[in-house]
Amino acid sequence: MIIAKTKEQIELIRESALIVSQTLGLIAKEIKPGVSTLQLDKIAEEFIRDQGAIPGFLGLYDFPNTLCMSPNSQVVHGIPNNTPLVDGDIISVDCGVLKNNFYGDHAYTFAVGEIAEDTKKLLEVTKESLYQGIDALKTGNRVGDVGFAIQQYTEAYGYGVVRELVGHGLGKKMHEDPEMPNYGRRGRGKKFIEGMVVAIEPMINLGTQRIKQHRDGWTITTLDNKPSAHFEHNIAIVEGKPEILSSFKYIHEALGINDHREDDFRKSPLVI
Ligand code: MG
Ligand code: MG
């Protein structure tokens, strides 16, 4: 069952989401060749606790860390470790926060130094596909409309849309109804309702859509070992339209990226 949130509850989710946004902005400054994902995980945990919040992934389904850190061909759910990042890597960073009993949860894929042109394009297209999906999140539409938008946009580039992992409703639980696949058919699936909050999170592969699960029970990689990208926002339906609660502005500011796409889905620009 989809749980509609009150205005007050949406503000609490926004607060948690923006702590995730700030955490990712902080991590953005630290990502460089030589740094390990475990070092970044420690920085994130300390920052989140300093905000009076709790890391949302730590202990959730027994996940051992604060961040999911998934380099290169890892799709999602990578466990931080001591391996240093190297020039030319990409690293998907997914972060959850719990504060005031409500979760925030979003993700960004970063380039480490200079990356290959085809990988650069994968990141750019996956990021835009997230906004294509968000644009379809409105009352009158259904779950399949968002999935269709993401699938159509990314498959036009020949990319693989991961089928086994999906976005989700967000609230007092990290994963609520409805499931939000990144593929689908127009006009199919559950109907969107005013006040619902979701995490939309395209996971898009440069090559095959097929994936494999590692023996650690967490890490998921592409079957052909080609790179995979992951971008995620948290969005509420307010007055029938999508309103982004999370923000990539902290990341963009840290990296000097001029990207205001998310403002298309915000009533007033976020001042940071
Ligand atoms: Mg996430
Ligand atoms: Mg999520």
CSV table of C-alpha atoms and ligand atoms in Angstrom, one decimal:
chain,number,residue,atom,x,y,z
A,1,MET,CA,0.0,0.0,0.0
A,2,ILE,CA,1.3,3.5,-0.9
A,3,ILE,CA,1.5,5.7,2.2
A,4,ALA,CA,0.7,9.4,1.5
A,5,LYS,CA,2.7,11.7,3.7
A,6,THR,CA,1.5,14.9,5.4
A,7,LYS,CA,3.2,18.3,4.6
A,8,GLU,CA,5.0,18.0,8.0
A,9,GLN,CA,6.2,14.5,7.2
A,10,ILE,CA,7.5,15.6,3.7
A,11,GLU,CA,9.5,18.3,5.5
A,12,LEU,CA,11.1,15.6,7.8
A,13,ILE,CA,12.0,13.5,4.8
A,14,ARG,CA,13.5,16.6,3.1
A,15,GLU,CA,15.6,17.2,6.2
A,16,SER,CA,17.0,13.6,6.2
A,17,ALA,CA,17.4,13.8,2.4
A,18,LEU,CA,19.4,17.0,2.6
A,19,ILE,CA,21.7,15.5,5.2
A,20,VAL,CA,22.5,12.8,2.6
A,21,SER,CA,23.0,15.5,0.0
A,22,GLN,CA,25.5,17.3,2.3
A,23,THR,CA,27.3,14.0,3.0
A,24,LEU,CA,27.7,13.3,-0.7
A,25,GLY,CA,29.0,16.9,-1.2
A,26,LEU,CA,31.6,16.2,1.5
A,27,ILE,CA,32.6,12.9,-0.1
A,28,ALA,CA,32.8,14.6,-3.5
A,29,LYS,CA,35.7,16.8,-2.2
A,30,GLU,CA,37.6,13.7,-0.9
A,31,ILE,CA,37.3,11.4,-3.9
A,32,LYS,CA,40.6,11.2,-5.6
A,33,PRO,CA,43.2,8.6,-6.7
A,34,GLY,CA,44.8,7.0,-3.6
A,35,VAL,CA,41.8,7.3,-1.2
A,36,SER,CA,40.1,4.1,-0.1
A,37,THR,CA,36.3,3.7,0.0
A,38,LEU,CA,36.6,2.7,3.7
A,39,GLN,CA,38.2,6.1,4.5
A,40,LEU,CA,35.3,7.8,2.7
A,41,ASP,CA,32.9,5.7,4.7
A,42,LYS,CA,34.3,6.9,8.0
A,43,ILE,CA,34.1,10.5,6.9
A,44,ALA,CA,30.4,10.0,6.0
A,45,GLU,CA,29.5,8.2,9.2
A,46,GLU,CA,31.1,10.9,11.4
A,47,PHE,CA,29.4,13.7,9.5
A,48,ILE,CA,26.0,12.1,9.7
A,49,ARG,CA,26.2,11.5,13.4
A,50,ASP,CA,27.4,15.1,13.9
A,51,GLN,CA,24.0,16.2,12.4
A,52,GLY,CA,22.1,14.3,15.1
A,53,ALA,CA,21.2,11.6,12.5
A,54,ILE,CA,21.9,7.9,12.1
A,55,PRO,CA,23.5,6.2,9.0
A,56,GLY,CA,20.4,4.6,7.4
A,57,PHE,CA,22.2,1.7,5.8
A,58,LEU,CA,24.4,0.6,8.7
A,59,GLY,CA,22.8,-2.6,10.0
A,60,LEU,CA,19.9,-2.4,7.6
A,61,TYR,CA,19.4,-6.0,6.4
A,62,ASP,CA,22.8,-6.4,8.2
A,63,PHE,CA,24.7,-4.1,5.8
A,64,PRO,CA,28.1,-3.4,7.5
A,65,ASN,CA,28.8,0.2,6.6
A,66,THR,CA,27.4,3.7,6.2
A,67,LEU,CA,27.9,4.0,2.4
A,68,CYS,CA,27.4,1.6,-0.4
A,69,MET,CA,30.5,2.1,-2.6
A,70,SER,CA,30.4,0.5,-6.0
A,71,PRO,CA,33.3,1.1,-8.3
A,72,ASN,CA,33.3,0.5,-12.1
A,73,SER,CA,31.4,-2.7,-13.0
A,74,GLN,CA,29.8,-2.9,-9.6
A,75,VAL,CA,26.2,-1.8,-9.9
A,76,VAL,CA,25.2,-1.2,-6.3
A,77,HIS,CA,25.6,-2.5,-2.7
A,78,GLY,CA,29.4,-2.5,-2.8
A,79,ILE,CA,31.0,-2.8,0.6
A,80,PRO,CA,33.7,-0.2,1.4
A,81,ASN,CA,37.2,-1.6,1.6
A,82,ASN,CA,40.9,-0.6,1.8
A,83,THR,CA,41.5,-0.7,-2.0
A,84,PRO,CA,42.6,2.8,-3.1
A,85,LEU,CA,40.7,4.4,-6.0
A,86,VAL,CA,42.7,5.0,-9.1
A,87,ASP,CA,42.7,7.5,-11.9
A,88,GLY,CA,40.0,6.5,-14.5
A,89,ASP,CA,37.7,4.7,-12.0
A,90,ILE,CA,34.1,5.6,-11.5
A,91,ILE,CA,32.6,5.2,-8.1
A,92,SER,CA,28.8,5.0,-7.3
A,93,VAL,CA,28.2,6.3,-3.8
A,94,ASP,CA,24.8,5.5,-2.2
A,95,CYS,CA,23.9,7.0,1.2
A,96,GLY,CA,21.0,6.7,3.6
A,97,VAL,CA,20.1,8.7,6.7
A,98,LEU,CA,17.6,8.3,9.4
A,99,LYS,CA,16.5,11.3,11.5
A,100,ASN,CA,13.2,12.1,13.2
A,101,ASN,CA,12.0,8.6,12.2
A,102,PHE,CA,12.2,9.4,8.5
A,103,TYR,CA,14.7,8.2,5.9
A,104,GLY,CA,16.6,10.0,3.2
A,105,ASP,CA,18.4,7.9,0.5
A,106,HIS,CA,20.2,9.0,-2.6
A,107,ALA,CA,23.2,8.3,-4.8
A,108,TYR,CA,25.6,9.8,-7.3
A,109,THR,CA,28.3,8.3,-9.5
A,110,PHE,CA,31.6,10.1,-9.5
A,111,ALA,CA,34.5,10.1,-11.9
A,112,VAL,CA,38.0,9.6,-10.3
A,113,GLY,CA,40.4,11.8,-12.3
A,114,GLU,CA,40.1,11.4,-16.1
A,115,ILE,CA,37.7,8.7,-17.3
A,116,ALA,CA,37.0,7.2,-20.7
A,117,GLU,CA,34.7,9.1,-23.1
A,118,ASP,CA,32.2,6.3,-23.3
A,119,THR,CA,32.0,6.1,-19.5
A,120,LYS,CA,31.6,9.9,-19.3
A,121,LYS,CA,28.6,9.6,-21.7
A,122,LEU,CA,27.1,6.8,-19.6
A,123,LEU,CA,27.2,9.0,-16.5
A,124,GLU,CA,25.7,12.0,-18.3
A,125,VAL,CA,22.9,9.9,-19.8
A,126,THR,CA,22.1,8.1,-16.6
A,127,LYS,CA,21.9,11.3,-14.7
A,128,GLU,CA,19.5,12.9,-17.3
A,129,SER,CA,17.4,9.7,-17.3
A,130,LEU,CA,16.7,10.3,-13.6
A,131,TYR,CA,15.1,13.6,-14.5
A,132,GLN,CA,13.2,12.0,-17.4
A,133,GLY,CA,11.8,9.6,-14.9
A,134,ILE,CA,11.0,12.4,-12.3
A,135,ASP,CA,9.1,14.3,-15.0
A,136,ALA,CA,6.7,11.4,-15.3
A,137,LEU,CA,6.0,11.3,-11.5
A,138,LYS,CA,2.7,13.1,-11.3
A,139,THR,CA,-0.9,12.4,-10.3
A,140,GLY,CA,-2.7,10.8,-13.2
A,141,ASN,CA,0.3,8.8,-14.1
A,142,ARG,CA,1.4,5.3,-13.0
A,143,VAL,CA,4.6,3.4,-12.0
A,144,GLY,CA,5.0,2.2,-15.6
A,145,ASP,CA,5.2,5.8,-16.9
A,146,VAL,CA,8.3,6.5,-14.9
A,147,GLY,CA,10.0,3.3,-15.9
A,148,PHE,CA,9.1,3.8,-19.5
A,149,ALA,CA,10.6,7.2,-19.5
A,150,ILE,CA,13.9,6.0,-18.1
A,151,GLN,CA,14.1,2.9,-20.2
A,152,GLN,CA,13.3,4.7,-23.5
A,153,TYR,CA,15.8,7.4,-22.8
A,154,THR,CA,18.7,5.1,-21.9
A,155,GLU,CA,18.1,2.3,-24.3
A,156,ALA,CA,18.3,4.8,-27.2
A,157,TYR,CA,22.1,4.9,-26.4
A,158,GLY,CA,22.3,1.1,-26.4
A,159,TYR,CA,22.7,0.9,-22.7
A,160,GLY,CA,21.4,-2.0,-20.5
A,161,VAL,CA,18.7,-1.2,-17.9
A,162,VAL,CA,19.1,-3.4,-14.8
A,163,ARG,CA,15.9,-5.3,-14.1
A,164,GLU,CA,16.5,-6.9,-10.8
A,165,LEU,CA,17.0,-3.7,-8.7
A,166,VAL,CA,14.4,-1.0,-8.5
A,167,GLY,CA,13.5,2.3,-6.8
A,168,HIS,CA,11.0,2.5,-4.0
A,169,GLY,CA,8.7,4.4,-1.8
A,170,LEU,CA,10.4,6.2,1.1
A,171,GLY,CA,9.3,7.3,4.6
A,172,LYS,CA,9.4,5.7,8.0
A,173,LYS,CA,10.9,2.7,6.2
A,174,MET,CA,13.8,2.8,3.8
A,175,HIS,CA,11.8,0.7,1.3
A,176,GLU,CA,8.1,1.2,1.1
A,177,ASP,CA,5.5,0.7,-1.6
A,178,PRO,CA,5.6,1.1,-4.6
A,179,GLU,CA,8.5,-0.6,-6.2
A,180,MET,CA,9.8,1.8,-8.9
A,181,PRO,CA,11.4,-0.2,-11.8
A,182,ASN,CA,13.6,1.6,-14.3
A,183,TYR,CA,11.7,0.0,-17.2
A,184,GLY,CA,8.1,-0.4,-17.9
A,185,ARG,CA,5.0,0.2,-20.0
A,186,ARG,CA,3.1,3.4,-20.2
A,187,GLY,CA,-0.2,3.5,-18.1
A,188,ARG,CA,0.7,0.3,-16.3
A,189,GLY,CA,1.2,-0.4,-12.6
A,190,LYS,CA,0.1,1.4,-9.4
A,191,LYS,CA,-1.4,4.9,-9.7
A,192,PHE,CA,0.5,7.8,-8.2
A,193,ILE,CA,-1.1,9.7,-5.3
A,194,GLU,CA,-0.7,13.2,-3.8
A,195,GLY,CA,1.7,13.2,-0.9
A,196,MET,CA,3.6,10.1,-1.9
A,197,VAL,CA,7.4,10.1,-1.6
A,198,VAL,CA,9.7,7.9,-3.7
A,199,ALA,CA,13.3,7.2,-4.5
A,200,ILE,CA,13.9,7.0,-8.2
A,201,GLU,CA,17.2,5.4,-9.0
A,202,PRO,CA,18.2,4.4,-12.5
A,203,MET,CA,21.0,1.7,-12.5
A,204,ILE,CA,22.3,1.7,-16.1
A,205,ASN,CA,25.0,-0.4,-17.7
A,206,LEU,CA,27.3,0.5,-20.5
A,207,GLY,CA,26.9,-3.1,-21.9
A,208,THR,CA,24.5,-5.9,-21.0
A,209,GLN,CA,21.6,-5.3,-18.6
A,210,ARG,CA,22.5,-8.7,-17.0
A,211,ILE,CA,24.1,-8.7,-13.5
A,212,LYS,CA,25.6,-11.2,-11.1
A,213,GLN,CA,25.6,-11.3,-7.3
A,214,HIS,CA,28.9,-11.9,-5.5
A,215,ARG,CA,29.6,-14.4,-2.8
A,216,ASP,CA,29.7,-11.7,-0.1
A,217,GLY,CA,25.9,-11.6,-0.4
A,218,TRP,CA,26.0,-7.9,-1.3
A,219,THR,CA,28.1,-6.8,-4.2
A,220,ILE,CA,26.3,-6.8,-7.6
A,221,THR,CA,28.3,-6.4,-10.8
A,222,THR,CA,27.6,-6.4,-14.5
A,223,LEU,CA,27.8,-9.8,-16.1
A,224,ASP,CA,30.2,-8.4,-18.8
A,225,ASN,CA,32.3,-6.4,-16.3
A,226,LYS,CA,31.6,-3.1,-18.2
A,227,PRO,CA,30.9,0.0,-16.1
A,228,SER,CA,27.5,0.7,-14.5
A,229,ALA,CA,26.1,4.1,-13.3
A,230,HIS,CA,23.6,4.9,-10.5
A,231,PHE,CA,21.9,8.2,-9.8
A,232,GLU,CA,19.1,8.6,-7.2
A,233,HIS,CA,16.9,11.4,-5.9
A,234,ASN,CA,14.1,11.6,-3.4
A,235,ILE,CA,10.9,13.1,-4.7
A,236,ALA,CA,7.4,14.0,-3.3
A,237,ILE,CA,4.3,14.6,-5.3
A,238,VAL,CA,3.0,18.0,-4.2
A,239,GLU,CA,0.0,19.6,-5.8
A,240,GLY,CA,0.1,16.8,-8.4
A,241,LYS,CA,3.7,17.5,-9.5
A,242,PRO,CA,7.1,16.1,-8.6
A,243,GLU,CA,9.1,18.1,-6.1
A,244,ILE,CA,12.7,17.0,-5.5
A,245,LEU,CA,13.6,16.8,-1.8
A,246,SER,CA,17.2,15.9,-2.2
A,247,SER,CA,19.9,17.9,-3.9
A,248,PHE,CA,23.1,17.4,-6.0
A,249,LYS,CA,24.0,21.1,-5.4
A,250,TYR,CA,26.6,20.3,-2.7
A,251,ILE,CA,28.3,17.9,-5.1
A,252,HIS,CA,28.1,20.2,-8.0
A,253,GLU,CA,29.6,23.0,-5.9
A,254,ALA,CA,32.4,20.8,-4.6
A,255,LEU,CA,33.2,19.7,-8.2
A,256,GLY,CA,32.6,23.0,-9.9
A,257,ILE,CA,29.9,21.6,-12.1
A,258,ASN,CA,27.4,24.0,-13.6
A,259,ASP,CA,24.2,21.9,-13.5
A,260,HIS,CA,20.8,23.3,-12.4
A,261,ARG,CA,18.6,20.6,-13.9
A,262,GLU,CA,17.1,19.7,-10.5
A,263,ASP,CA,15.7,23.3,-10.2
A,264,ASP,CA,13.1,22.3,-12.8
A,265,PHE,CA,11.5,20.2,-10.0
A,266,ARG,CA,11.8,22.6,-7.1
A,267,LYS,CA,9.4,25.4,-6.3
A,268,SER,CA,12.3,27.8,-5.3
A,269,PRO,CA,16.0,27.2,-5.9
A,270,LEU,CA,17.8,25.7,-2.9
A,271,VAL,CA,20.2,28.1,-1.4
A,272,ILE,CA,23.3,26.5,0.0
B,1,MG,MG,20.0,4.6,-2.4
B,2,MG,MG,17.1,3.8,-2.8
